[in-house]
Coordinates of C-alpha atoms and ligand atoms in Angstrom, one line a residue:
X1 CA -142.0 -152.1 63.0
X2 CA -143.5 -150.6 60.2
X3 CA -145.8 -152.6 58.1
X4 CA -145.5 -153.3 54.3
X5 CA -148.5 -150.8 53.6
X6 CA -146.8 -148.1 55.3
X7 CA -143.6 -148.6 53.3
X8 CA -145.4 -149.3 50.4
X9 CA -147.3 -145.9 51.0
X10 CA -144.0 -144.2 51.5
X11 CA -141.8 -145.1 48.5
X12 CA -144.7 -144.6 45.7
X13 CA -145.0 -140.9 47.7
X14 CA -141.5 -140.4 47.0
X15 CA -141.3 -141.5 43.1
X16 CA -144.5 -139.6 43.0
X17 CA -142.6 -136.6 44.2
X18 CA -139.6 -137.3 42.2
X19 CA -141.6 -137.0 38.9
X20 CA -142.3 -133.3 39.6
X21 CA -138.6 -132.2 39.6
X22 CA -137.7 -129.7 36.8
X23 CA -136.1 -131.6 33.8
X24 CA -134.4 -129.9 30.5
X25 CA -137.0 -129.6 27.9
X26 CA -139.2 -131.8 30.2
X27 CA -137.8 -134.9 29.0
X28 CA -138.2 -136.3 32.5
X29 CA -134.9 -138.4 31.8
X30 CA -135.7 -141.1 34.8
X31 CA -136.9 -144.2 36.2
X32 CA -136.9 -145.8 39.5
X33 CA -136.7 -149.2 41.2
X34 CA -138.8 -150.1 44.3
X35 CA -137.6 -153.1 46.2
X36 CA -138.6 -153.4 50.0
X37 CA -137.4 -150.1 51.5
X38 CA -135.0 -149.3 49.0
X39 CA -135.6 -146.8 45.9
X40 CA -132.9 -146.7 43.0
X41 CA -132.8 -143.6 41.3
X42 CA -131.9 -144.2 37.3
X43 CA -131.0 -142.1 34.2
X44 CA -132.9 -143.1 31.0
X45 CA -130.3 -142.4 28.4
X46 CA -132.9 -142.9 25.7
X47 CA -134.3 -139.5 27.2
X48 CA -131.0 -137.9 27.1
X49 CA -130.5 -134.6 24.4
X50 CA -127.7 -136.1 22.0
X51 CA -127.1 -132.6 20.4
X52 CA -127.3 -130.4 23.5
X53 CA -126.4 -132.8 26.2
X54 CA -123.8 -135.2 24.6
X55 CA -122.3 -135.8 27.8
X56 CA -125.5 -136.0 30.1
X57 CA -124.6 -133.4 32.1
X58 CA -128.5 -131.6 31.9
X59 CA -129.7 -135.1 32.4
X60 CA -127.9 -135.8 35.7
X61 CA -129.1 -131.7 37.0
X62 CA -132.3 -133.0 36.2
X63 CA -132.4 -136.3 37.9
X64 CA -130.4 -134.4 41.0
X65 CA -133.5 -132.7 41.6
X66 CA -135.6 -135.9 41.2
X67 CA -133.3 -137.1 43.9
X68 CA -134.3 -134.1 46.1
X69 CA -137.7 -134.6 45.6
X70 CA -137.7 -138.4 47.0
X71 CA -135.5 -137.2 50.1
X72 CA -138.2 -134.6 51.2
X73 CA -140.9 -136.5 50.4
X74 CA -139.6 -139.4 53.0
X75 CA -138.3 -136.8 55.2
X76 CA -142.2 -135.2 55.3
X77 CA -143.2 -139.0 55.7
X78 CA -141.1 -139.4 58.7
X79 CA -138.4 -141.5 57.7
X80 CA -134.7 -140.4 57.5
X81 CA -133.3 -140.9 53.8
X82 CA -130.4 -143.0 53.8
X83 CA -128.6 -142.2 50.3
X84 CA -126.0 -143.4 48.6
X85 CA -124.7 -141.2 45.3
X86 CA -123.3 -143.2 42.2
X87 CA -123.2 -146.5 44.3
X88 CA -121.9 -148.5 41.9
X89 CA -119.4 -147.6 39.2
X90 CA -119.9 -150.6 36.6
X91 CA -123.7 -149.3 36.6
X92 CA -123.9 -146.0 34.9
X93 CA -127.7 -145.5 35.0
X94 CA -127.9 -146.3 38.9
X95 CA -127.4 -142.7 40.1
X96 CA -128.3 -143.4 43.8
X97 CA -129.8 -145.5 46.2
X98 CA -132.4 -144.2 49.2
X99 CA -133.5 -146.5 51.9
X100 CA -135.9 -145.7 54.1
X101 CA -133.8 -144.9 57.8
X102 CA -134.9 -144.2 60.9
X103 CA -138.1 -142.6 62.1
X104 CA -137.5 -138.9 62.4
X105 CA -139.5 -136.1 62.6
X106 CA -139.8 -133.7 59.8
X107 CA -139.0 -129.9 60.4
X108 CA -140.7 -126.7 59.7
X109 CA -138.0 -126.1 56.7
X110 CA -138.5 -129.7 55.2
X111 CA -142.6 -129.1 55.5
X112 CA -142.1 -126.0 53.7
X113 CA -140.1 -127.0 50.7
X114 CA -142.4 -130.1 50.4
X115 CA -145.5 -128.1 50.0
X116 CA -143.8 -126.6 46.8
X117 CA -143.0 -129.6 45.1
X118 CA -145.8 -129.9 43.1
X119 CA -146.6 -126.0 43.1
X120 CA -143.3 -124.9 41.7
X121 CA -143.1 -124.2 37.8
X122 CA -140.5 -122.8 35.5
X123 CA -141.5 -119.3 34.0
X124 CA -140.5 -118.2 30.7
X125 CA -140.7 -113.9 30.0
X126 CA -140.2 -111.4 32.3
X127 CA -140.9 -110.4 35.5
X128 CA -142.6 -107.6 37.7
X129 CA -140.7 -105.2 38.7
X130 CA -141.1 -105.8 42.5
X131 CA -137.5 -105.8 43.9
X132 CA -136.6 -109.3 45.8
X133 CA -135.1 -108.1 49.2
X134 CA -131.1 -108.8 49.9
X135 CA -131.7 -111.2 52.5
X136 CA -134.1 -113.5 50.6
X137 CA -131.6 -113.8 47.4
X138 CA -129.3 -114.7 50.3
X139 CA -131.4 -116.9 52.0
X140 CA -132.2 -118.9 48.1
X141 CA -128.4 -119.0 47.5
X142 CA -128.2 -121.0 51.2
X143 CA -130.5 -123.5 50.0
X144 CA -128.1 -124.4 47.3
X145 CA -125.2 -123.9 49.8
X146 CA -126.5 -126.9 51.9
X147 CA -126.3 -129.3 49.0
X148 CA -122.6 -128.1 48.6
X149 CA -123.2 -126.4 45.3
X150 CA -122.8 -122.3 44.9
X151 CA -125.7 -119.8 43.4
X152 CA -124.3 -116.8 43.2
X153 CA -126.2 -113.3 41.9
X154 CA -124.2 -111.5 39.3
X155 CA -124.5 -108.7 40.9
X156 CA -122.9 -105.9 38.1
X157 CA -124.8 -104.6 35.5
X158 CA -121.6 -105.5 32.8
X159 CA -122.0 -109.1 33.9
X160 CA -125.8 -109.5 33.6
X161 CA -125.1 -107.7 30.0
X162 CA -122.5 -110.3 29.1
X163 CA -124.4 -113.2 30.0
X164 CA -127.4 -112.1 28.1
X165 CA -125.5 -111.3 25.1
X166 CA -123.7 -114.9 25.1
X167 CA -127.4 -116.1 25.8
X168 CA -128.6 -114.4 22.8
X169 CA -125.5 -115.4 20.5
X170 CA -126.4 -119.0 21.7
X171 CA -129.7 -119.1 20.9
X172 CA -128.4 -117.8 17.3
X173 CA -126.7 -120.6 16.7
X174 CA -128.9 -123.0 18.0
X175 CA -131.2 -121.6 15.4
X176 CA -128.6 -121.9 12.9
X177 CA -127.6 -125.6 13.3
X178 CA -130.4 -128.1 12.1
X179 CA -129.7 -130.8 15.0
X180 CA -130.3 -128.0 17.9
X181 CA -133.2 -127.1 16.2
X182 CA -134.8 -130.6 15.6
X183 CA -133.9 -131.2 19.1
X184 CA -136.0 -128.3 20.7
X185 CA -138.9 -129.4 17.9
X186 CA -139.0 -132.8 19.2
X187 CA -139.5 -131.5 22.5
X188 CA -142.0 -129.0 22.1
X189 CA -145.7 -129.9 22.3
X190 CA -148.4 -128.6 20.0
X191 CA -151.7 -127.2 21.5
X192 CA -153.6 -130.3 21.3
X193 CA -151.2 -132.7 22.2
X194 CA -152.0 -135.6 24.7
X195 CA -148.3 -136.4 25.3
X196 CA -147.2 -136.6 29.0
X197 CA -143.7 -135.0 28.1
X198 CA -142.2 -132.1 26.5
X199 CA -143.0 -128.1 26.9
X200 CA -146.6 -127.7 26.5
X201 CA -147.6 -124.8 24.5
X202 CA -149.4 -123.3 27.0
X203 CA -146.3 -122.7 29.1
X204 CA -143.9 -121.0 26.3
X205 CA -144.9 -117.6 24.6
X206 CA -145.8 -117.4 21.3
X207 CA -142.8 -115.5 19.9
X208 CA -139.3 -116.4 20.9
X209 CA -137.8 -112.9 20.9
X210 CA -140.0 -110.0 21.4
X211 CA -137.1 -107.8 19.8
X212 CA -137.1 -105.3 22.3
X213 CA -133.1 -105.4 21.6
X214 CA -132.3 -104.5 25.0
X215 CA -128.8 -105.2 26.3
X216 CA -129.8 -106.8 28.7
X217 CA -132.6 -109.1 27.1
X218 CA -132.2 -112.8 28.1
X219 CA -133.1 -114.7 24.9
X220 CA -135.6 -117.2 25.0
X221 CA -135.7 -120.8 23.6
X222 CA -137.9 -121.2 20.3
X223 CA -139.9 -123.8 21.3
X224 CA -142.7 -122.7 18.8
X225 CA -140.2 -122.3 16.0
X226 CA -142.4 -120.1 13.7
X227 CA -145.8 -122.1 14.3
X228 CA -148.8 -120.4 16.0
X229 CA -147.9 -122.2 18.9
X230 CA -147.4 -120.9 22.4
X231 CA -149.3 -118.1 24.8
X232 CA -150.0 -114.6 24.0
X233 CA -147.3 -112.8 25.7
X234 CA -148.7 -110.0 28.1
X235 CA -148.4 -106.3 26.8
X236 CA -145.0 -104.6 28.5
X237 CA -145.8 -101.7 30.6
X238 CA -143.5 -100.1 33.3
X239 CA -144.7 -103.0 36.0
X240 CA -143.4 -105.7 33.7
X241 CA -140.6 -106.2 31.7
X242 CA -137.7 -106.8 34.5
X243 CA -135.2 -109.4 34.0
X244 CA -135.2 -110.5 38.0
X245 CA -132.4 -111.5 39.9
X246 CA -129.5 -113.3 37.6
X247 CA -127.8 -116.0 39.1
X248 CA -125.2 -118.5 38.4
X249 CA -125.6 -121.8 39.7
X250 CA -121.7 -123.4 40.3
X251 CA -120.0 -126.6 41.0
X252 CA -115.9 -126.9 42.3
X253 CA -115.5 -130.1 39.9
X254 CA -117.5 -131.2 36.5
X255 CA -118.2 -134.7 37.1
X256 CA -121.0 -136.8 37.2
X257 CA -121.3 -136.6 41.1
X258 CA -121.4 -132.6 40.9
X259 CA -124.2 -132.3 38.2
X260 CA -126.2 -134.6 40.7
X261 CA -125.5 -132.2 43.6
X262 CA -125.8 -129.3 41.3
X263 CA -129.6 -130.6 40.4
X264 CA -130.2 -130.9 44.2
X265 CA -128.9 -127.7 45.2
X266 CA -131.1 -126.2 41.8
X267 CA -134.1 -127.9 43.2
X268 CA -133.9 -126.9 47.1
X269 CA -133.5 -123.3 45.5
X270 CA -136.6 -123.4 43.6
X271 CA -138.6 -125.0 46.1
X272 CA -137.5 -122.1 48.7
X273 CA -138.5 -119.8 46.1
X274 CA -141.3 -120.9 45.3
X275 CA -142.7 -120.7 48.7
X276 CA -142.6 -117.4 48.6
X277 CA -144.1 -116.3 45.5
X278 CA -140.7 -116.4 43.3
X279 CA -140.2 -117.9 40.1
X280 CA -137.0 -118.8 38.2
X281 CA -136.9 -118.8 34.3
X282 CA -133.7 -120.6 33.0
X283 CA -131.4 -119.9 29.9
X284 CA -129.0 -122.6 29.6
X285 CA -128.1 -122.3 25.6
X286 CA -124.8 -121.1 26.3
X287 CA -123.5 -123.9 28.6
X288 CA -124.6 -126.2 26.1
X289 CA -121.9 -124.6 23.5
X290 CA -118.2 -125.8 25.0
X291 CA -116.8 -122.6 24.3
X292 CA -119.0 -120.1 25.4
X293 CA -119.3 -122.2 28.6
X294 CA -115.5 -122.2 29.4
X295 CA -115.4 -118.6 28.7
X296 CA -118.3 -118.3 31.4
X297 CA -116.5 -120.3 33.7
X298 CA -113.2 -118.6 33.5
X299 CA -114.7 -115.0 33.1
X300 CA -117.9 -115.0 35.4
X301 CA -117.5 -118.1 37.8
X302 CA -114.1 -117.4 39.2
X303 CA -112.9 -121.0 37.7
X304 CA -115.9 -122.6 38.9
X305 CA -117.9 -124.6 36.7
X306 CA -121.2 -123.0 35.7
X307 CA -124.2 -125.4 35.6
X308 CA -127.0 -123.2 35.4
X309 CA -127.9 -119.4 34.1
X310 CA -131.2 -118.1 35.7
X311 CA -133.2 -115.2 36.6
X312 CA -135.3 -115.1 39.9
X313 CA -138.2 -112.7 40.1
X314 CA -142.3 -112.5 40.6
X315 CA -144.7 -113.3 38.0
X316 CA -148.2 -113.7 37.7
X317 CA -149.7 -117.2 38.1
X318 CA -147.6 -120.1 36.5
X319 CA -148.0 -122.0 33.3
X320 CA -148.8 -125.5 32.8
X321 CA -146.7 -128.5 33.0
X322 CA -147.4 -132.2 32.4
X323 CA -146.1 -135.5 33.4
X324 CA -145.9 -139.1 32.8
X325 CA -147.7 -141.1 34.9
X326 CA -145.8 -143.6 37.4
X327 CA -146.7 -146.7 35.5
X328 CA -144.0 -145.4 32.8
X329 CA -141.5 -144.8 35.4
X330 CA -141.8 -147.1 38.1
X331 CA -140.5 -150.6 38.3
X332 CA -141.7 -152.7 41.2
X333 CA -139.4 -155.6 42.3
X334 CA -140.0 -158.0 45.0
Ligands
LIG401 C1 -131.0 -128.5 33.1 C2 -132.5 -128.0 32.9 C3 -132.1 -127.1 31.7 C4 -133.3 -126.1 31.7 N1 -133.0 -125.2 30.2 C5 -134.1 -124.4 30.5 C6 -133.8 -123.3 29.4 O1 -132.5 -123.2 28.8 N2 -135.1 -122.7 28.7 C7 -136.4 -122.7 29.4 O2 -137.2 -122.1 29.1 N3 -136.5 -124.0 30.6 C8 -135.4 -124.7 30.7 N4 -135.3 -125.3 31.9 C9 -136.6 -126.0 32.6 C10 -137.8 -126.9 31.9 O3 -137.9 -127.0 30.5 C11 -138.7 -127.4 32.8 O4 -137.9 -127.7 34.0 C12 -139.7 -128.8 32.2 O5 -139.9 -128.2 31.0 C13 -140.6 -128.9 33.0 O6 -141.3 -127.7 33.5 P1 -141.9 -127.4 35.2 O7 -140.4 -127.1 35.5 O8 -142.5 -126.0 35.2 O9 -142.5 -128.3 36.1 C14 -134.3 -126.3 32.1 C15 -134.2 -127.2 33.1 C16 -133.2 -128.0 33.8 C17 -133.4 -129.0 34.8

């Protein structure tokens, strides 16, 4: 028999873990309802990005990553998580319910992934030139596959150049469009901000575009937007300046269930990579423009639906991040 203290501890630990998930612009577009042994994972559409993410695709990828953390935390505490994804079509915000299932000892792999939940960070910048072994990259992709989604390294140089060029074009379109610009401004934090969401100034480089003009350069989001915010990017040397391994996360379909699966696969791959000191940088601007996303789908994803564009590599210690407190995201019901 489980005591109510044990149940309480497990569900709280799971929601705390969920909060550490990555989310687009650190919007943290989720909330959780705990009732007895059940956790409901809900989307918070007030935190959806109306211009960049009208359909809520990126919001659900973010929530999918949070759902994976819930599952891992429960497993780590010795409970089999019993998950129902999108259990009620009439309640669109209800993305999943997770119940504490039978007792189950956590395996080593679960433990390894779990250790990274609070350590993983998004990288924004170049990587050192350290090569990632082929077998390691395959193992990262295997983590995504375990969630039913596909992570594919882009191995041909022309493919990398095309993706980089599309990212630069998308970034330029965003820069020229007031709606896109205002949305990024809204979610980038000033250096002295006490907000617990948005991208902290210590987490993005001062200049969005160092302007080296190389065809493999992936344009970054312009979080500083001309303001003297962000950290000073390190000097480039032969040791730095590598784009790393460029990879595409894709799904067979493009419905809400696929977006949630993409988030879970993404997070599993990121946690695994983080356990070996490998970090990810994201460049999702092109996927926010439907024509470019469709082009990438047809030309670079064998018809699968692109959900994330990322680079993987080794980088010096991680940047800052922030999260909202549990009191803001957790609703406890009898
Ligand atoms: C769907 C999605 C899209 C994202 N797109 C970008 C992006 O284009 N550029 C970027 O720098 N970070 C991107 N991120 C990373 C978030 O900004 C990051 O997760 C958030 O700021 C929290 O920081 P952390 O991951 O270091 O904890 C994305 C994350 C998600 C889940």
